[in-house]
Coordinates of C-alpha atoms and ligand atoms in Angstrom, one line a residue:
M1 CA 14.9 16.7 -36.5
P2 CA 11.8 18.0 -38.4
A3 CA 9.7 20.4 -36.2
Q4 CA 6.4 19.2 -35.0
N5 CA 3.1 20.3 -36.4
P6 CA 1.7 22.0 -33.2
D7 CA -1.8 20.7 -34.0
M8 CA -0.7 17.1 -34.0
E9 CA 0.4 14.9 -31.2
P10 CA 3.6 12.9 -32.0
L11 CA 3.2 9.2 -31.5
L12 CA 6.6 8.1 -32.6
E13 CA 9.7 10.3 -32.6
I14 CA 12.7 8.9 -34.5
E15 CA 15.8 11.0 -33.6
E16 CA 19.2 10.7 -35.3
V17 CA 18.9 6.9 -35.6
C18 CA 21.9 5.1 -36.8
K19 CA 22.1 1.4 -37.5
Y20 CA 25.5 0.0 -38.5
F21 CA 26.2 -3.7 -39.3
P22 CA 29.8 -4.6 -38.8
V23 CA 31.9 -5.9 -41.7
K24 CA 34.4 -8.6 -40.5
K25 CA 37.2 -10.2 -42.4
G26 CA 39.8 -12.9 -42.0
F27 CA 40.3 -15.9 -39.8
L28 CA 40.2 -13.6 -36.7
Q29 CA 37.1 -11.9 -38.0
R30 CA 38.6 -8.5 -37.6
H31 CA 36.2 -5.5 -37.7
V32 CA 37.2 -3.7 -40.9
G33 CA 34.2 -1.4 -41.4
D34 CA 30.5 -0.9 -41.1
V35 CA 27.5 -1.1 -43.5
K36 CA 25.7 2.1 -42.5
A37 CA 22.2 1.0 -43.1
L38 CA 20.8 4.0 -41.2
D39 CA 22.8 7.1 -40.6
G40 CA 21.2 9.9 -38.6
V41 CA 17.5 9.4 -39.6
S42 CA 15.0 11.7 -37.9
F43 CA 11.3 12.3 -38.3
T44 CA 8.0 11.9 -36.5
V45 CA 4.8 10.0 -37.0
N46 CA 1.8 11.8 -35.4
R47 CA -1.3 10.1 -34.0
G48 CA -3.7 9.1 -36.8
E49 CA -1.1 10.0 -39.4
T50 CA 0.4 7.9 -42.3
V51 CA 4.0 8.6 -43.1
G52 CA 5.2 7.1 -46.3
L53 CA 8.9 6.0 -46.4
V54 CA 10.2 5.6 -50.0
G55 CA 13.5 4.9 -51.7
E56 CA 15.3 2.3 -53.7
S57 CA 16.0 -1.2 -52.5
G58 CA 18.8 -1.2 -49.9
C59 CA 18.3 2.4 -48.8
G60 CA 17.5 1.3 -45.2
K61 CA 13.7 1.5 -45.2
T62 CA 13.1 -2.0 -43.9
T63 CA 15.9 -1.6 -41.3
L64 CA 14.2 1.5 -40.0
G65 CA 10.9 -0.4 -39.9
R66 CA 12.6 -3.1 -37.9
V67 CA 14.2 -0.7 -35.5
V68 CA 10.8 0.9 -34.9
A69 CA 9.2 -2.5 -34.3
G70 CA 11.9 -3.5 -31.8
A71 CA 13.4 -6.2 -34.0
H72 CA 16.7 -4.3 -34.3
K73 CA 18.5 -2.2 -31.7
A74 CA 19.7 1.1 -33.1
T75 CA 23.5 1.6 -32.9
S76 CA 22.9 5.2 -31.7
G77 CA 20.1 7.7 -31.6
G78 CA 16.6 7.0 -30.2
V79 CA 13.1 6.0 -31.0
R80 CA 10.7 7.4 -28.6
F81 CA 7.1 6.0 -28.4
N82 CA 4.6 8.3 -26.7
N83 CA 2.5 5.5 -25.2
P84 CA -1.2 6.6 -25.4
D85 CA -1.9 4.5 -22.2
G86 CA 1.2 5.4 -20.1
D87 CA 4.6 7.0 -20.0
P88 CA 6.7 7.6 -23.1
V89 CA 9.2 4.8 -23.8
D90 CA 12.6 4.6 -25.3
V91 CA 12.3 1.7 -27.7
G92 CA 16.0 0.8 -27.7
T93 CA 16.1 0.2 -23.9
L94 CA 13.1 -2.2 -23.8
R95 CA 13.6 -5.8 -22.7
G96 CA 11.3 -8.7 -21.7
D97 CA 7.9 -7.6 -20.4
Q98 CA 8.5 -4.0 -21.4
L99 CA 9.2 -5.0 -25.0
N100 CA 6.1 -7.2 -25.0
N101 CA 4.0 -4.3 -23.7
Y102 CA 5.5 -2.1 -26.5
L103 CA 4.5 -4.7 -29.1
T104 CA 0.9 -4.4 -28.0
H105 CA 1.1 -0.9 -29.4
V106 CA 3.3 -1.4 -32.5
Q107 CA 2.8 -4.3 -34.9
M108 CA 4.2 -5.1 -38.4
V109 CA 2.4 -6.1 -41.6
F110 CA 5.0 -7.9 -43.8
Q111 CA 5.6 -7.8 -47.5
D112 CA 5.1 -11.4 -48.7
P113 CA 1.6 -12.8 -47.8
Y114 CA 2.9 -16.2 -48.8
S115 CA 5.9 -16.6 -46.6
S116 CA 4.7 -14.5 -43.6
L117 CA 2.0 -17.0 -42.7
N118 CA 3.0 -20.4 -41.3
P119 CA 1.5 -23.0 -43.7
R120 CA 1.1 -25.6 -41.0
R121 CA -1.2 -23.4 -38.8
T122 CA -4.8 -22.6 -39.3
V123 CA -6.0 -19.0 -39.6
M124 CA -7.3 -19.2 -36.1
Q125 CA -3.9 -20.3 -34.8
I126 CA -2.1 -17.6 -36.8
I127 CA -4.2 -14.7 -35.6
E128 CA -4.5 -16.1 -32.1
E129 CA -0.7 -16.2 -31.6
P130 CA -0.1 -12.6 -30.6
L131 CA -3.0 -12.8 -28.2
I132 CA -1.4 -15.8 -26.5
C133 CA 2.1 -14.2 -26.4
L134 CA 1.1 -10.6 -25.5
T135 CA -2.2 -10.8 -23.6
E136 CA -3.9 -12.8 -20.8
F137 CA -7.1 -13.4 -22.8
S138 CA -8.9 -16.7 -22.0
P139 CA -9.2 -19.2 -24.9
K140 CA -12.9 -18.3 -25.3
K141 CA -12.1 -14.6 -25.5
R142 CA -9.3 -15.2 -28.0
R143 CA -11.6 -17.2 -30.3
A144 CA -14.2 -14.4 -30.1
R145 CA -11.5 -11.8 -30.9
V146 CA -10.3 -13.8 -33.9
F147 CA -13.8 -14.1 -35.3
E148 CA -14.3 -10.3 -34.8
L149 CA -11.0 -9.5 -36.6
L150 CA -11.9 -11.7 -39.5
E151 CA -15.0 -9.7 -40.0
V152 CA -13.0 -6.4 -39.6
V153 CA -10.7 -7.4 -42.5
G154 CA -13.5 -8.6 -44.8
L155 CA -13.2 -12.3 -44.2
N156 CA -15.6 -14.4 -42.1
R157 CA -15.6 -16.9 -39.3
R158 CA -15.8 -19.9 -41.7
H159 CA -12.2 -19.0 -42.8
A160 CA -10.8 -19.6 -39.3
E161 CA -10.2 -23.3 -39.6
R162 CA -8.6 -23.2 -43.0
Y163 CA -4.9 -23.1 -43.8
P164 CA -3.1 -20.3 -45.7
H165 CA -2.8 -22.3 -48.9
A166 CA -6.6 -22.1 -49.3
F167 CA -6.5 -18.3 -49.8
S168 CA -5.5 -15.8 -52.5
G169 CA -2.7 -13.3 -52.1
G170 CA -5.1 -10.5 -51.1
Q171 CA -6.9 -12.7 -48.6
R172 CA -3.6 -13.8 -47.1
Q173 CA -2.6 -10.2 -46.6
R174 CA -6.0 -9.6 -44.9
I175 CA -5.1 -12.4 -42.5
G176 CA -1.7 -10.7 -41.9
I177 CA -3.5 -7.4 -41.2
A178 CA -5.9 -9.2 -38.8
R179 CA -2.9 -10.7 -37.0
A180 CA -1.3 -7.3 -36.7
L181 CA -4.6 -5.8 -35.3
A182 CA -5.1 -8.6 -32.8
V183 CA -3.6 -6.7 -29.9
D184 CA -5.3 -3.4 -30.9
P185 CA -2.1 -1.5 -31.7
S186 CA -1.9 2.2 -32.3
L187 CA 0.9 2.1 -34.9
L188 CA 1.3 -0.4 -37.8
V189 CA 4.6 -0.7 -39.6
C190 CA 3.6 -1.8 -43.1
D191 CA 6.8 -3.1 -44.9
E192 CA 6.0 -3.2 -48.6
S193 CA 2.7 -4.7 -47.6
V194 CA 1.0 -4.4 -51.0
S195 CA 4.1 -4.8 -53.2
A196 CA 3.5 -8.5 -53.9
L197 CA -0.1 -8.1 -54.8
D198 CA -1.9 -7.5 -58.1
V199 CA -2.8 -3.9 -58.8
S200 CA -6.5 -4.4 -58.2
V201 CA -5.9 -6.3 -55.0
Q202 CA -3.5 -3.5 -53.9
G203 CA -6.4 -1.1 -54.2
Q204 CA -8.6 -3.3 -51.9
I205 CA -5.9 -3.6 -49.3
I206 CA -5.1 0.1 -49.4
N207 CA -8.8 0.9 -49.0
L208 CA -8.9 -1.5 -46.0
L209 CA -6.0 0.2 -44.4
M210 CA -7.5 3.6 -44.9
K211 CA -10.8 2.4 -43.5
L212 CA -9.1 1.0 -40.4
R213 CA -7.2 4.2 -39.9
A214 CA -10.5 6.2 -40.0
E215 CA -12.3 3.8 -37.7
R216 CA -9.5 3.1 -35.2
G217 CA -7.3 6.2 -35.3
L218 CA -4.4 4.0 -36.4
S219 CA -1.1 5.5 -37.5
Y220 CA 1.0 3.9 -40.2
L221 CA 4.7 3.9 -41.1
F222 CA 4.1 2.8 -44.7
I223 CA 7.3 1.5 -46.4
S224 CA 7.2 1.2 -50.1
H225 CA 9.1 1.7 -53.3
D226 CA 5.9 2.3 -55.1
L227 CA 5.1 6.0 -55.2
A228 CA 1.6 5.6 -56.6
V229 CA 0.7 3.6 -53.6
V230 CA 2.5 5.9 -51.1
R231 CA 0.8 9.0 -52.6
H232 CA -2.6 7.3 -52.2
I233 CA -2.3 6.7 -48.4
S234 CA 0.3 9.1 -47.0
D235 CA 0.0 12.4 -45.2
R236 CA 3.7 13.0 -45.2
I237 CA 6.6 11.4 -47.1
A238 CA 10.2 10.7 -46.1
V239 CA 12.6 10.0 -49.0
M240 CA 15.7 7.9 -48.1
Y241 CA 18.9 7.5 -50.1
V242 CA 21.6 5.1 -48.8
G243 CA 20.7 5.2 -45.2
K244 CA 19.9 8.9 -45.0
L245 CA 16.8 11.0 -45.2
V246 CA 17.1 13.3 -48.2
E247 CA 13.6 14.9 -48.3
W248 CA 10.7 15.2 -45.9
A249 CA 7.5 17.0 -46.8
P250 CA 3.7 16.7 -47.0
A251 CA 2.7 14.2 -49.6
K252 CA 1.2 16.7 -52.0
E253 CA 4.2 18.9 -52.0
I254 CA 6.6 16.0 -52.7
F255 CA 4.6 15.2 -55.8
T256 CA 4.0 18.7 -57.1
S257 CA 7.3 20.3 -56.3
P258 CA 10.1 18.0 -55.2
R259 CA 13.2 19.7 -53.8
H260 CA 15.7 17.0 -54.0
P261 CA 17.0 15.7 -57.4
Y262 CA 16.7 12.1 -56.2
T263 CA 13.0 12.6 -55.5
E264 CA 12.6 14.1 -58.9
A265 CA 14.2 11.0 -60.5
L266 CA 11.9 8.7 -58.5
L267 CA 8.9 10.6 -59.6
S268 CA 9.9 10.5 -63.2
A269 CA 9.8 6.7 -63.1
V270 CA 6.2 6.6 -62.0
L271 CA 4.3 4.9 -64.9
R272 CA 1.6 6.7 -66.7
P273 CA -1.8 5.2 -67.1
D274 CA -1.7 5.8 -70.9
P275 CA -0.1 2.7 -72.5
G276 CA 0.8 4.7 -75.6
H277 CA 2.7 7.4 -73.7
P278 CA 6.5 7.0 -73.7
L279 CA 8.2 6.5 -70.4
D280 CA 10.4 9.5 -69.8
A281 CA 12.1 8.3 -66.6
M282 CA 15.4 10.0 -65.8
V283 CA 18.1 7.4 -66.1
L284 CA 20.3 7.8 -63.0
E285 CA 23.9 7.3 -64.1
G286 CA 26.5 5.6 -62.0
D287 CA 26.0 2.9 -59.4
V288 CA 24.0 3.1 -56.2
A289 CA 26.3 4.2 -53.4
D290 CA 27.7 1.5 -51.2
P291 CA 26.5 2.1 -47.6
A292 CA 29.9 0.7 -46.4
N293 CA 31.8 3.2 -48.4
R294 CA 29.8 6.2 -49.2
P295 CA 31.0 8.8 -51.7
S296 CA 32.4 12.0 -50.2
G297 CA 30.2 15.1 -49.9
C298 CA 26.6 14.4 -51.1
S299 CA 26.2 10.6 -51.4
F300 CA 24.0 11.2 -54.5
H301 CA 26.6 13.3 -56.4
P302 CA 27.9 10.5 -58.7
R303 CA 24.4 10.1 -60.1
C304 CA 23.1 13.6 -59.9
R305 CA 22.6 15.6 -63.1
Y306 CA 22.9 18.9 -61.1
A307 CA 26.1 18.1 -59.2
Q308 CA 28.6 20.9 -58.7
D309 CA 32.1 21.0 -57.2
I310 CA 30.7 21.6 -53.7
C311 CA 28.6 18.5 -53.9
R312 CA 31.8 16.3 -54.1
T313 CA 33.3 17.7 -50.9
D314 CA 30.6 19.0 -48.6
E315 CA 27.7 16.9 -47.3
P316 CA 24.5 18.9 -47.4
P317 CA 22.5 19.0 -44.2
M318 CA 18.7 18.6 -44.0
A319 CA 17.6 22.3 -44.3
A320 CA 14.2 23.9 -44.0
M321 CA 12.6 24.9 -47.3
N322 CA 9.8 27.0 -45.9
N323 CA 10.0 30.2 -43.9
D324 CA 6.8 29.4 -42.1
G325 CA 8.0 26.4 -40.2
Q326 CA 10.2 23.4 -40.8
E327 CA 7.7 20.9 -42.2
R328 CA 9.6 20.8 -45.5
L329 CA 13.2 19.7 -45.4
A330 CA 15.7 18.7 -48.1
A331 CA 19.3 17.7 -48.1
C332 CA 20.7 19.4 -51.2
H333 CA 23.0 22.4 -51.6
F334 CA 20.8 23.8 -54.4
A335 CA 17.3 22.7 -53.1
K336 CA 16.0 26.3 -53.2
E337 CA 17.4 27.2 -56.6
L338 CA 16.7 24.1 -58.7
K339 CA 13.4 24.0 -60.6
L340 CA 12.6 20.3 -60.3
S341 CA 9.7 18.6 -62.1
G342 CA 6.8 17.1 -60.1
I343 CA 4.1 15.0 -61.6
D344 CA 0.8 16.4 -60.4
D345 CA 0.9 19.2 -63.0
D346 CA 0.4 16.6 -65.7
P347 CA -3.0 14.9 -65.1
A348 CA -2.0 11.9 -67.3
K349 CA 0.7 11.2 -64.8
Q350 CA -1.3 11.4 -61.6
P351 CA -0.6 8.2 -59.8
E352 CA -3.9 7.8 -58.0
K353 CA -5.5 7.1 -61.4
M354 CA -3.3 4.1 -61.7
L355 CA -4.5 2.6 -58.5
R356 CA -7.7 0.8 -59.1
S357 CA -9.6 1.0 -55.9
E358 CA -12.2 -1.6 -56.2
P359 CA -15.0 -2.1 -53.7
Q360 CA -14.3 -4.5 -50.9
Ligands
LIG1 FE1 22.8 16.8 -56.5 FE2 24.5 18.4 -55.3 FE3 22.0 18.4 -54.5 FE4 23.5 16.3 -54.0 S1 23.8 18.4 -53.2 S2 21.5 16.3 -54.7 S3 24.8 16.2 -55.8 S4 22.8 19.0 -56.5

């Protein structure tokens, strides 16, 4: 597990989390294997910190978000939440009232602002729902709280009696954020929360999330495949490949000097803001590994341009890259020798320039 920064208090500690989904076949539904969606994932999210979680579709990012939010039980390993108002809790053991209490601290913002809001309910009913389920607020107090939250996310009380179809995608995502903030959580799991929005609207929502973090001391687990967005908001970044963490580092270091070939390939695919500039993305050869039947050794070896014999037989552990602590980790046999390309050394490729941050 990555070592803690001694200056920061860990809010969420994810330790060796595995989540396997059984594969069953035949009339008798015999158990013939497992899809290993998560396989020994460990990292921490500190108070007031944003951790970006990146990787291709199917790498296990959303499964991890759901395990953290209590929607999936881990097959093994643990998620420990250091409750700011009480004792630490082991998320996997929570049931009933304990789980409800946990959900007042950890909420999710979903990807699709169109399908994540019930079209038959008004904005008031949508934002009020977690208050009804998880608190004992009176109806009057709930209404006041909804009005307050609408102001917080840049809407107003006139919107409360409208239905979701009356709003744009960005406004709907603001409603989703207001719903997540209703119970005053300390951690938000944002699962591809801006991916379905236009770029200019993405900038507005990211700005809103950053403002809320500054005002409320929120922590985020920010799941995205979009490195430009992740760079803009994250303090540290975890890179996942087929259910495993392959790199963990402060955001700036990931972008300037990646230590894992998979991270380098992801960075090479970040679009440049110059429309005349050719895209020089590295084309990863071979198929994405099957989480039910991973390749031997390093799971990335069939697609890795630097693979050697050892990569086909020995699985590389997550190893510290710095001598001054363990805040930088990578799972590659040659992480210290390879000279991989980042993108911040080329100003034309700096992703924050692509993210139009428009005033709210
Ligand atoms: Fe590539 Fe080998 Fe490193 Fe895996 S261990 S990322 S195959 S160089």
